[in-house]
């Protein structure tokens, strides 16, 4: 097989491996959104999707907002076509900590993964004509298995794409130099520099690489040929403005966000490092994570050889990383992710240096020894990164403890209300089984029984990250039982440690025992009425029967099944009636909003359902009666409502009365 064909096949396989590592685990943590930058980017994407071309978020240029918005528009169109979303669906723009559109996040992360793969493809297929196929292939392999690059390819952020567009612009600069400074190469370098800057502002420094390449190429005539450089710069500016036009159209907004951004980097924010010129911190990070030790050693060992043999090429490739490092070091606050664009150029230099070292060593080896030594060297260079890359990708592909625990509770405690230390409980078709309660030890076990909670969900983050129980939980543990635990630092799961604890709520300890009735096979053991009271940390169902317009009337129904209940259509109605018997407001929904149909209920288990109602602003002051019943939504048939042997009139039960003031 011809060497060219071997390289094409092997490099293509490398690109496919890079793609696989970057899309594997693309749904990590969803529907929970743990990366702090994703919600802000998604907010801008959804503005564009919903017709506002100004993302109104100038912390980043706009190119990735538009690229992602095009992808998300296709996703929403396809989602409506397949029934994933209802017709004319409009997504909420706020997705902090939890998202109701996890499938859209997956699509967005795939876009980032494709950009990450494009960087590998550029090294594999473009750089061979610039630096030789050996160096290009090794650089592509190093980037394929670079854990840091893989991890950032899983985020809907601009950092990963910025690394790719920065690399493309730098390769165009190298091509400009290699081809002798042709006009088309200056234009290409300008276009890609504009795209790179349109991805992230810091990539504007690649223009410095164009200037350095121009001077090295034309030497004494660089000023006479300055028009070429001016052309590249002008093209870059035009392309950048095309990607981010609202810098001009909304200059006040741009100015406002830039002021905030510079203030945050001036010392207001807390970063990975703080203080100006943390050189050792940057070097330590590049050694441990950014490049890893072996590529770092190759870079250090190969640079002297490269400078001696290919000084101009080395300076051009090194110029962009050095300019970026110098610019970042001057800041007061430092985030390692801003270093991503330096990774690929430094790995390329490490690969070129490795090839240069091999060319010095190879003539001293016998023809028989060379293949063995080369294979051994490649193994030593790539295997450590491969192991870390596999571990990083596999880690992101693991289930999330928060999702696993709530899915388990949904199956094993169907219809049981959960008090959860998670601020955003899992939802199925918009319905949550759990209610947020910031820190469970703030209330005694009796309070949870009175509120109708049968299960408590705790998370280690509320204990400062400690997985062991703290004394605060003693009372809850004394009257409950840990029925399920998942997650933790050594578990392999994403997310915190989650424990599920039962409460003393049983059919014998119900907080209410009236009114009671049966509706077909469903037994109602009692119902509570009162005003729902909420604050930032908790939700409480009070016994206050006096409400005002705009309040939420908390209605809690305590159900059980006397025996296994056959599948059927069970829906509840709750009517609010005035003194004349007229229904003034009502609620109709499937039992447990369809999340826990009665045939899933476990016999003798307490099923607690919230049937809350908003008191409308139009409701006149007065006394109102609350009645409920169970019916079949398909034809309106009401299941027989009985108290003992007596059938209730109209098959409905009076729960009580409230006063609206």
XYZ file of C-alpha atoms in Angstrom:
661
model
C 0.000 0.000 0.000
C 1.319 3.442 -0.939
C 2.513 5.631 1.971
C 0.125 8.427 0.954
C -2.867 6.078 1.111
C -1.687 4.683 4.448
C -1.504 8.206 5.847
C -4.942 9.144 4.516
C -6.536 6.040 6.031
C -4.735 6.302 9.369
C -5.385 10.040 9.719
C -9.055 9.518 8.838
C -9.272 6.870 11.548
C -7.643 9.342 13.925
C -10.271 11.987 13.145
C -13.050 9.462 13.773
C -11.489 8.537 17.124
C -11.284 12.239 17.997
C -14.969 12.669 17.165
C -15.950 9.603 19.198
C -14.064 10.827 22.270
C -15.685 14.246 21.978
C -19.303 13.152 21.485
C -19.177 10.285 23.978
C -20.859 11.549 27.123
C -22.361 14.570 25.371
C -25.457 14.347 27.616
C -23.371 14.497 30.802
C -25.317 15.647 33.890
C -28.446 16.571 31.908
C -31.027 17.797 32.683
C -28.783 19.377 35.329
C -26.537 22.125 33.962
C -23.326 22.174 35.960
C -21.009 24.243 33.761
C -21.400 27.856 34.947
C -20.918 29.365 31.467
C -23.413 27.248 29.541
C -26.600 29.041 30.733
C -25.313 32.458 29.644
C -24.383 31.190 26.187
C -27.690 29.345 25.841
C -29.549 32.535 26.790
C -27.922 34.327 23.848
C -28.553 31.390 21.506
C -32.256 31.350 22.346
C -32.540 35.107 21.781
C -31.314 34.567 18.228
C -33.478 31.466 17.701
C -36.512 33.484 18.791
C -35.835 36.210 16.252
C -33.674 38.757 18.098
C -30.490 38.922 16.029
C -28.690 40.863 18.743
C -27.574 38.233 21.308
C -27.202 41.154 23.760
C -24.293 39.366 25.405
C -20.975 40.939 24.455
C -18.766 39.036 26.874
C -18.181 36.928 23.771
C -18.318 37.799 20.069
C -21.459 36.642 18.282
C -20.240 34.032 15.792
C -20.907 31.006 17.997
C -24.312 32.379 18.996
C -25.280 32.396 15.313
C -23.734 29.001 14.531
C -25.446 27.414 17.521
C -28.724 29.223 16.810
C -28.816 27.749 13.299
C -28.338 24.281 14.792
C -30.931 24.821 17.519
C -33.461 26.127 14.982
C -33.137 22.876 13.051
C -33.419 20.938 16.312
C -36.626 22.696 17.381
C -38.110 22.236 13.902
C -37.293 18.534 14.022
C -38.558 18.311 17.600
C -41.954 19.748 16.646
C -42.095 17.418 13.648
C -41.440 14.324 15.780
C -43.551 15.347 18.774
C -40.675 16.132 21.126
C -42.019 19.680 21.417
C -45.584 20.982 21.013
C -46.478 23.110 17.965
C -45.172 26.699 18.107
C -42.977 25.766 21.060
C -41.100 28.682 22.640
C -38.330 27.668 25.032
C -37.622 29.568 28.210
C -34.314 31.416 27.984
C -33.297 30.712 31.564
C -31.505 27.398 32.086
C -29.435 27.973 35.197
C -28.719 24.715 37.042
C -31.540 22.803 35.291
C -32.897 22.689 31.752
C -36.280 21.719 30.377
C -34.752 21.171 26.908
C -31.930 18.654 27.487
C -32.070 17.413 23.885
C -31.218 20.923 22.656
C -28.216 20.977 24.979
C -27.040 17.701 23.443
C -27.211 19.230 19.967
C -25.315 22.287 21.173
C -22.592 20.165 22.725
C -22.269 18.161 19.514
C -21.559 21.434 17.682
C -18.701 22.109 20.106
C -17.478 18.529 19.634
C -17.439 19.014 15.862
C -15.296 22.130 16.277
C -12.913 20.145 18.484
C -12.722 17.406 15.862
C -12.093 20.007 13.161
C -8.893 21.016 14.966
C -7.631 17.427 14.761
C -8.633 17.255 11.087
C -6.769 20.500 10.365
C -3.586 19.139 11.909
C -3.993 15.814 10.114
C -4.934 17.083 6.644
C -3.761 20.682 6.297
C -0.543 20.878 8.261
C 1.308 18.018 6.410
C 2.041 20.373 3.499
C 3.328 22.933 6.005
C 5.370 20.883 8.492
C 5.591 17.385 6.972
C 3.355 14.370 7.395
C 5.248 12.870 10.350
C 4.946 15.981 12.513
C 1.377 16.592 11.356
C 0.300 13.039 12.149
C 1.916 13.090 15.581
C 0.409 16.496 16.417
C -3.035 15.273 15.343
C -2.617 12.161 17.490
C -1.548 14.224 20.514
C -4.557 16.523 20.155
C -6.906 13.581 19.583
C -6.074 12.164 23.007
C -5.543 15.450 24.858
C -7.883 15.141 27.897
C -8.215 18.896 28.383
C -9.373 19.382 24.791
C -11.774 16.448 25.084
C -13.371 17.817 28.250
C -13.919 21.284 26.767
C -15.479 19.728 23.669
C -18.396 18.705 25.911
C -19.476 22.260 26.796
C -21.709 24.776 25.027
C -19.103 27.506 25.366
C -16.876 29.478 23.011
C -13.592 28.190 24.446
C -13.325 24.946 22.471
C -14.352 26.518 19.146
C -11.976 29.440 19.819
C -9.079 26.987 20.107
C -10.019 25.525 16.721
C -10.481 28.812 14.879
C -7.267 30.149 16.410
C -5.406 27.087 15.107
C -6.909 27.465 11.627
C -5.841 31.104 11.487
C -2.320 30.211 12.631
C -2.018 27.461 10.002
C -3.068 30.029 7.392
C -0.236 32.273 8.611
C 2.247 29.399 8.271
C 0.925 28.741 4.762
C 1.339 32.426 3.931
C 4.992 32.163 4.910
C 5.593 28.818 3.191
C 4.049 29.978 -0.095
C 6.150 33.110 -0.285
C 3.545 35.687 0.669
C 1.033 35.382 -2.164
C -1.891 37.790 -2.089
C -4.516 34.985 -1.785
C -2.708 33.627 1.271
C -2.858 37.020 2.954
C -6.598 37.151 2.240
C -7.104 33.626 3.626
C -5.118 34.490 6.750
C -7.238 37.624 7.195
C -10.510 35.744 6.758
C -9.546 33.080 9.289
C -8.159 35.675 11.714
C -11.517 37.487 11.531
C -13.390 34.243 12.161
C -11.060 33.410 15.050
C -11.638 36.830 16.625
C -15.373 36.433 16.013
C -15.200 33.275 18.109
C -13.358 34.840 21.049
C -11.840 38.311 21.319
C -8.436 37.131 22.507
C -7.810 35.455 19.143
C -7.226 38.913 17.659
C -3.611 38.334 18.704
C -3.187 36.027 15.713
C -2.871 39.273 13.739
C 0.463 39.638 15.517
C 1.514 36.319 13.988
C 0.593 37.662 10.551
C 2.801 40.682 11.202
C 5.719 38.533 12.379
C 5.394 36.209 9.361
C 5.261 39.243 7.056
C 8.483 40.718 8.490
C 10.330 37.379 8.439
C 9.232 36.746 4.867
C 9.976 40.127 3.310
C 12.812 41.173 5.637
C 14.163 44.498 4.384
C 11.255 44.926 1.995
C 8.572 44.403 4.626
C 7.547 48.060 4.599
C 7.337 48.205 0.813
C 5.086 45.130 0.884
C 3.064 46.399 3.843
C -0.037 46.606 1.663
C -0.335 42.826 1.859
C -0.384 42.923 5.638
C -2.826 45.836 5.618
C -5.080 43.816 3.317
C -5.016 40.842 5.713
C -5.798 43.115 8.647
C -8.607 44.875 6.793
C -10.165 41.587 5.735
C -9.931 40.351 9.339
C -11.748 43.452 10.609
C -14.502 43.128 8.005
C -15.019 39.426 8.713
C -15.056 40.056 12.452
C -17.671 42.797 12.089
C -19.725 40.479 9.897
C -19.704 37.872 12.679
C -20.445 40.421 15.426
C -22.303 43.320 13.770
C -23.997 44.562 16.921
C -20.695 45.823 18.273
C -21.486 48.757 15.983
C -25.288 48.555 15.967
C -25.488 48.331 19.767
C -22.267 50.024 20.772
C -23.674 51.085 24.149
C -24.429 47.456 25.015
C -20.957 46.414 23.885
C -19.393 49.172 25.974
C -21.438 48.138 29.021
C -20.426 44.478 28.798
C -16.776 45.287 28.149
C -16.709 47.398 31.294
C -18.138 44.485 33.277
C -15.708 42.047 31.666
C -12.622 44.145 32.374
C -13.791 44.763 35.925
C -14.147 41.018 36.489
C -10.644 40.374 35.157
C -9.376 43.304 37.165
C -9.921 41.560 40.476
C -13.664 41.391 41.150
C -14.074 37.749 40.101
C -12.416 34.700 41.618
C -10.539 32.682 39.027
C -8.331 29.618 38.875
C -5.418 31.924 39.719
C -5.279 35.454 41.071
C -2.593 38.118 40.844
C -0.607 39.422 37.903
C 2.016 37.310 36.138
C 1.432 33.927 37.844
C 4.003 32.359 35.525
C 4.638 29.294 37.668
C 0.910 28.655 37.995
C 0.504 28.683 34.216
C 3.536 26.451 33.671
C 2.339 24.041 36.341
C -1.089 23.821 34.689
C 0.356 23.241 31.210
C 2.605 20.504 32.602
C -0.153 18.712 34.513
C -3.226 19.218 32.310
C -2.807 21.546 29.346
C -0.087 19.601 27.536
C 0.744 16.777 29.987
C 4.328 15.883 30.974
C 5.519 13.914 27.934
C 4.415 16.447 25.277
C 5.874 19.179 27.508
C 9.221 17.358 27.588
C 9.122 16.910 23.810
C 8.493 20.633 23.431
C 11.372 21.555 25.736
C 13.766 19.067 24.149
C 12.779 19.824 20.580
C 12.719 23.630 20.708
C 16.517 24.106 20.650
C 16.784 21.779 17.653
C 13.911 23.537 15.901
C 15.310 26.989 16.529
C 18.601 25.889 15.000
C 17.029 24.156 11.977
C 13.757 26.071 11.342
C 13.983 29.277 13.337
C 11.435 31.255 11.304
C 8.816 28.499 11.295
C 9.283 27.991 15.028
C 8.910 31.699 15.741
C 5.738 31.993 13.641
C 4.025 29.031 15.311
C 5.222 30.079 18.756
C 4.229 33.729 18.300
C 0.489 33.279 18.843
C 0.794 31.219 22.068
C 3.412 33.626 23.434
C 1.391 36.739 22.622
C -1.689 35.203 24.213
C 0.216 34.112 27.316
C 1.710 37.582 27.758
C -1.712 39.211 27.387
C -3.321 36.846 29.897
C -0.500 37.074 32.437
C -1.073 40.817 32.794
C -4.595 40.212 34.132
C -5.429 40.139 37.815
C -7.806 37.155 37.476
C -6.957 34.051 35.458
C -9.056 31.211 34.055
C -7.246 28.229 32.605
C -9.844 27.831 29.852
C -8.485 31.007 28.233
C -5.308 29.037 27.495
C -7.078 26.568 25.193
C -5.928 28.284 21.961
C -2.269 27.756 22.940
C -2.676 23.976 23.277
C -2.783 22.906 19.621
C 0.115 25.169 18.468
C 2.309 23.950 21.335
C 1.433 20.320 20.591
C 2.290 20.994 16.940
C 5.670 22.376 17.985
C 6.189 19.376 20.281
C 5.483 17.060 17.343
C 7.818 18.973 15.012
C 10.473 18.861 17.722
C 9.983 15.121 18.199
C 10.453 14.532 14.467
C 13.572 16.733 14.469
C 15.005 14.727 17.371
C 14.182 11.497 15.541
C 15.981 12.746 12.439
C 19.069 13.293 14.585
C 18.783 9.875 16.225
C 17.678 7.684 13.305
C 20.984 7.730 11.344
C 22.736 6.313 14.395
C 20.424 3.286 14.516
C 20.570 0.191 12.377
C 17.870 -0.298 9.769
C 16.453 -3.203 11.781
C 16.329 -1.225 15.032
C 14.608 1.875 13.664
C 11.027 0.495 13.423
C 11.245 -0.976 16.928
C 12.622 2.231 18.443
C 10.064 4.362 16.567
C 7.163 2.170 17.717
C 8.434 2.208 21.303
C 8.816 5.984 21.247
C 5.308 6.483 19.857
C 3.906 4.165 22.507
C 5.638 6.069 25.291
C 4.467 9.383 23.851
C 0.828 8.499 23.202
C -0.239 5.789 25.658
C -0.234 7.963 28.833
C -2.395 10.557 27.079
C -4.631 7.833 25.664
C -5.283 6.421 29.126
C -6.147 9.834 30.538
C -8.278 10.672 27.499
C -10.268 7.469 27.852
C -10.775 8.118 31.554
C -11.920 11.715 30.931
C -14.405 10.727 28.228
C -15.683 7.757 30.243
C -16.150 9.956 33.298
C -18.427 12.317 31.374
C -20.403 9.353 30.051
C -21.286 8.115 33.539
C -24.808 8.545 34.945
C -25.532 11.477 37.225
C -26.311 10.568 40.829
C -29.145 13.121 41.015
C -30.911 11.588 38.029
C -30.283 7.990 39.110
C -31.625 8.567 42.638
C -34.804 10.295 41.487
C -35.458 7.689 38.796
C -35.071 5.002 41.471
C -37.527 6.789 43.771
C -39.995 7.188 40.923
C -40.050 3.405 40.418
C -39.866 2.195 44.022
C -41.840 4.978 45.735
C -44.405 5.811 43.068
C -46.676 8.623 44.219
C -44.732 9.315 47.426
C -43.937 12.997 47.974
C -40.238 13.768 48.373
C -38.655 16.675 50.230
C -35.430 17.311 48.344
C -32.246 19.222 49.096
C -31.840 19.607 45.332
C -32.914 23.092 44.306
C -34.230 21.760 40.999
C -35.982 18.385 41.258
C -36.131 16.146 38.212
C -39.229 16.577 36.060
C -40.961 14.105 33.791
C -43.160 15.807 31.176
C -43.058 18.880 33.404
C -44.118 17.024 36.573
C -41.825 16.725 39.617
C -42.169 14.169 42.400
C -39.974 16.183 44.759
C -40.305 19.610 46.337
C -37.172 21.664 47.156
C -36.381 22.128 50.854
C -32.974 23.775 51.116
C -31.587 22.006 54.222
C -33.648 19.136 55.579
C -32.420 19.285 59.225
C -34.048 22.713 59.557
C -37.299 20.857 60.287
C -37.973 17.864 62.586
C -39.312 14.526 61.261
C -42.807 15.397 62.529
C -42.932 18.448 60.282
C -42.296 16.314 57.191
C -45.088 13.939 58.224
C -47.454 16.876 58.722
C -46.517 18.172 55.244
C -47.162 14.780 53.644
C -43.590 13.833 52.754
C -42.821 10.118 52.740
C -39.229 10.363 51.521
C -36.301 12.732 52.058
C -33.572 13.292 49.477
C -30.263 14.545 50.864
C -27.147 15.623 48.994
C -23.571 15.897 50.197
C -23.180 19.481 48.929
C -25.508 20.641 51.710
C -22.967 19.175 54.134
C -20.104 21.145 52.634
C -19.224 18.279 50.300
C -18.829 15.796 53.157
C -20.203 12.369 52.326
C -20.411 11.273 55.964
C -23.454 12.312 57.968
C -23.144 15.399 60.144
C -24.857 15.679 63.568
C -27.613 17.843 62.029
C -29.165 14.737 60.463
C -29.345 12.674 63.666
C -33.071 13.230 64.280
C -34.047 12.469 60.677
C -31.966 9.291 60.647
C -33.322 8.175 64.026
C -36.915 8.150 62.770
C -36.235 7.056 59.204
C -34.304 4.518 57.209
C -31.779 5.069 54.432
C -33.286 3.071 51.581
C -30.980 4.095 48.738
C -27.577 5.737 48.297
C -25.732 6.620 45.119
C -22.805 8.769 44.013
C -19.836 10.215 45.799
C -16.260 10.993 44.905
C -15.123 7.393 44.441
C -18.355 6.038 42.943
C -17.690 6.935 39.315
C -20.987 8.800 39.106
C -21.312 12.442 38.196
C -22.958 14.674 40.778
C -22.899 14.635 44.597
C -23.645 11.760 46.937
C -27.401 11.272 47.234
C -29.209 9.434 50.050
C -32.926 8.685 50.300
C -34.405 8.455 53.803
C -37.938 7.409 54.694
C -40.050 9.473 57.088
C -42.445 8.127 59.760
C -45.406 8.770 57.413
C -47.600 5.644 57.194
C -51.322 4.925 57.005
C -51.261 4.889 60.827
C -49.529 8.272 61.199
C -51.433 10.366 58.654
C -51.742 14.019 59.710
C -55.460 13.983 58.764
C -58.108 11.261 58.713
C -61.049 13.026 57.159
C -62.887 13.334 54.961
C -62.603 9.737 53.772
C -64.132 8.145 50.693
C -63.521 5.583 47.983
C -63.633 6.344 44.271
C -63.742 3.046 42.453
C -60.592 1.266 43.616
C -58.999 4.444 45.003
C -59.249 5.114 48.725
C -58.949 8.688 50.002
C -57.847 8.698 53.646
C -58.124 12.435 54.103
C -57.552 15.832 52.593
C -55.821 18.961 53.886
C -56.691 22.520 52.953
C -54.674 25.645 53.672
C -52.597 28.431 52.232
C -49.327 27.512 50.518
C -46.443 29.536 51.906
C -43.128 29.782 50.080
C -39.808 31.503 50.640
C -36.317 31.123 49.193
C -35.469 27.962 51.127
C -38.683 26.090 51.857
C -42.316 25.467 51.011
C -44.937 24.924 53.713
C -48.554 23.839 53.471
C -50.195 25.779 56.301
C -53.576 25.221 57.972
C -54.564 28.848 57.383
C -58.039 28.727 55.798
C -58.220 32.473 55.143
C -56.817 33.461 51.755
C -56.611 36.485 49.503
C -56.704 36.767 45.732
C -53.413 35.585 44.247
C -52.747 33.083 47.046
C -52.317 29.404 46.301
C -54.789 27.100 48.006
C -52.802 24.027 49.045
C -54.896 20.868 48.724
C -53.255 17.628 49.803
C -54.948 14.297 49.114
C -53.814 11.122 50.927
C -54.540 8.072 48.792
C -53.901 4.356 48.842
C -54.977 1.358 46.846
C -56.764 -1.399 48.766
C -55.486 -3.925 46.243
C -53.676 -3.826 42.905
C -55.618 -1.360 40.749
C -56.279 -2.300 37.124
C -55.035 0.177 34.506
C -57.667 2.753 33.648
C -58.137 6.441 33.007
C -58.319 8.198 36.397
C -58.558 11.987 36.587
C -59.417 14.224 39.529
C -61.543 17.336 39.550
C -61.437 19.993 42.247
C -64.195 22.619 42.182
C -64.375 25.845 44.181
C -68.049 26.759 44.678
C -69.662 29.871 46.017
C -72.711 30.089 48.293
C -75.080 29.489 45.353
C -73.293 26.274 44.357
C -71.736 27.834 41.258
C -68.250 26.616 40.354
C -66.071 29.751 40.199
C -62.735 28.076 39.515
C -61.563 24.519 39.144
C -58.713 22.147 38.452
C -58.941 19.029 36.286
C -55.955 16.752 35.781
C -54.971 13.116 35.595
C -54.225 11.590 38.996
C -50.713 12.732 39.952
C -50.750 14.629 36.623
C -50.233 11.301 34.884
C -46.815 10.690 36.435
C -48.033 7.969 38.795
C -51.210 6.337 37.460
C -52.989 4.302 40.160
C -52.065 0.924 38.683
C -48.433 1.719 39.648
C -49.287 2.286 43.320
C -48.018 -0.198 45.870
C -50.763 -1.588 48.162
C -50.815 0.018 51.622
C -48.332 2.708 50.552
C -49.315 6.306 51.287
C -49.766 8.176 48.008
C -49.734 11.925 48.571
C -50.998 14.166 45.786
C -50.919 17.953 45.602
C -54.036 19.411 43.994
C -53.138 23.060 44.536
C -55.267 25.866 43.092
C -54.495 29.517 42.419
C -57.111 31.873 43.866
C -57.861 34.138 40.882
C -57.771 37.908 41.237
C -61.381 38.083 40.041
C -62.725 36.003 42.935
C -64.976 38.044 45.210
C -64.472 37.877 48.991
C -66.585 35.246 50.707
C -66.829 31.654 51.855
C -66.197 28.920 49.287
C -66.711 25.160 49.414
C -64.097 22.803 47.978
C -65.347 19.560 46.411
C -63.504 16.839 44.541
C -64.120 13.624 42.656
C -62.559 11.136 40.264
C -63.685 10.661 36.671
C -62.706 9.110 33.370
C -61.514 11.886 31.085
C -62.359 10.044 27.873
C -66.122 10.181 28.435
C -66.618 12.151 31.683
C -67.856 9.124 33.636
C -67.516 9.712 37.391
C -66.295 6.819 39.470
C -68.707 6.012 42.323
C -67.846 8.042 45.433
C -68.752 6.209 48.623
C -68.408 6.733 52.370
C -68.930 3.322 53.894
C -72.003 1.862 52.223
C -73.445 5.248 51.305
C -72.936 6.677 47.834
C -72.220 10.396 47.805
C -74.471 12.748 45.810
C -73.096 13.486 42.328
C -70.147 11.208 43.187
C -68.229 14.088 44.727
C -66.741 14.696 48.159
C -66.754 17.929 50.146
C -63.189 18.545 51.356
C -64.012 21.648 53.394
C -64.395 25.384 53.047
C -62.094 28.405 52.853
C -62.642 32.122 53.237
C -61.354 34.555 50.622
C -60.830 38.034 52.029
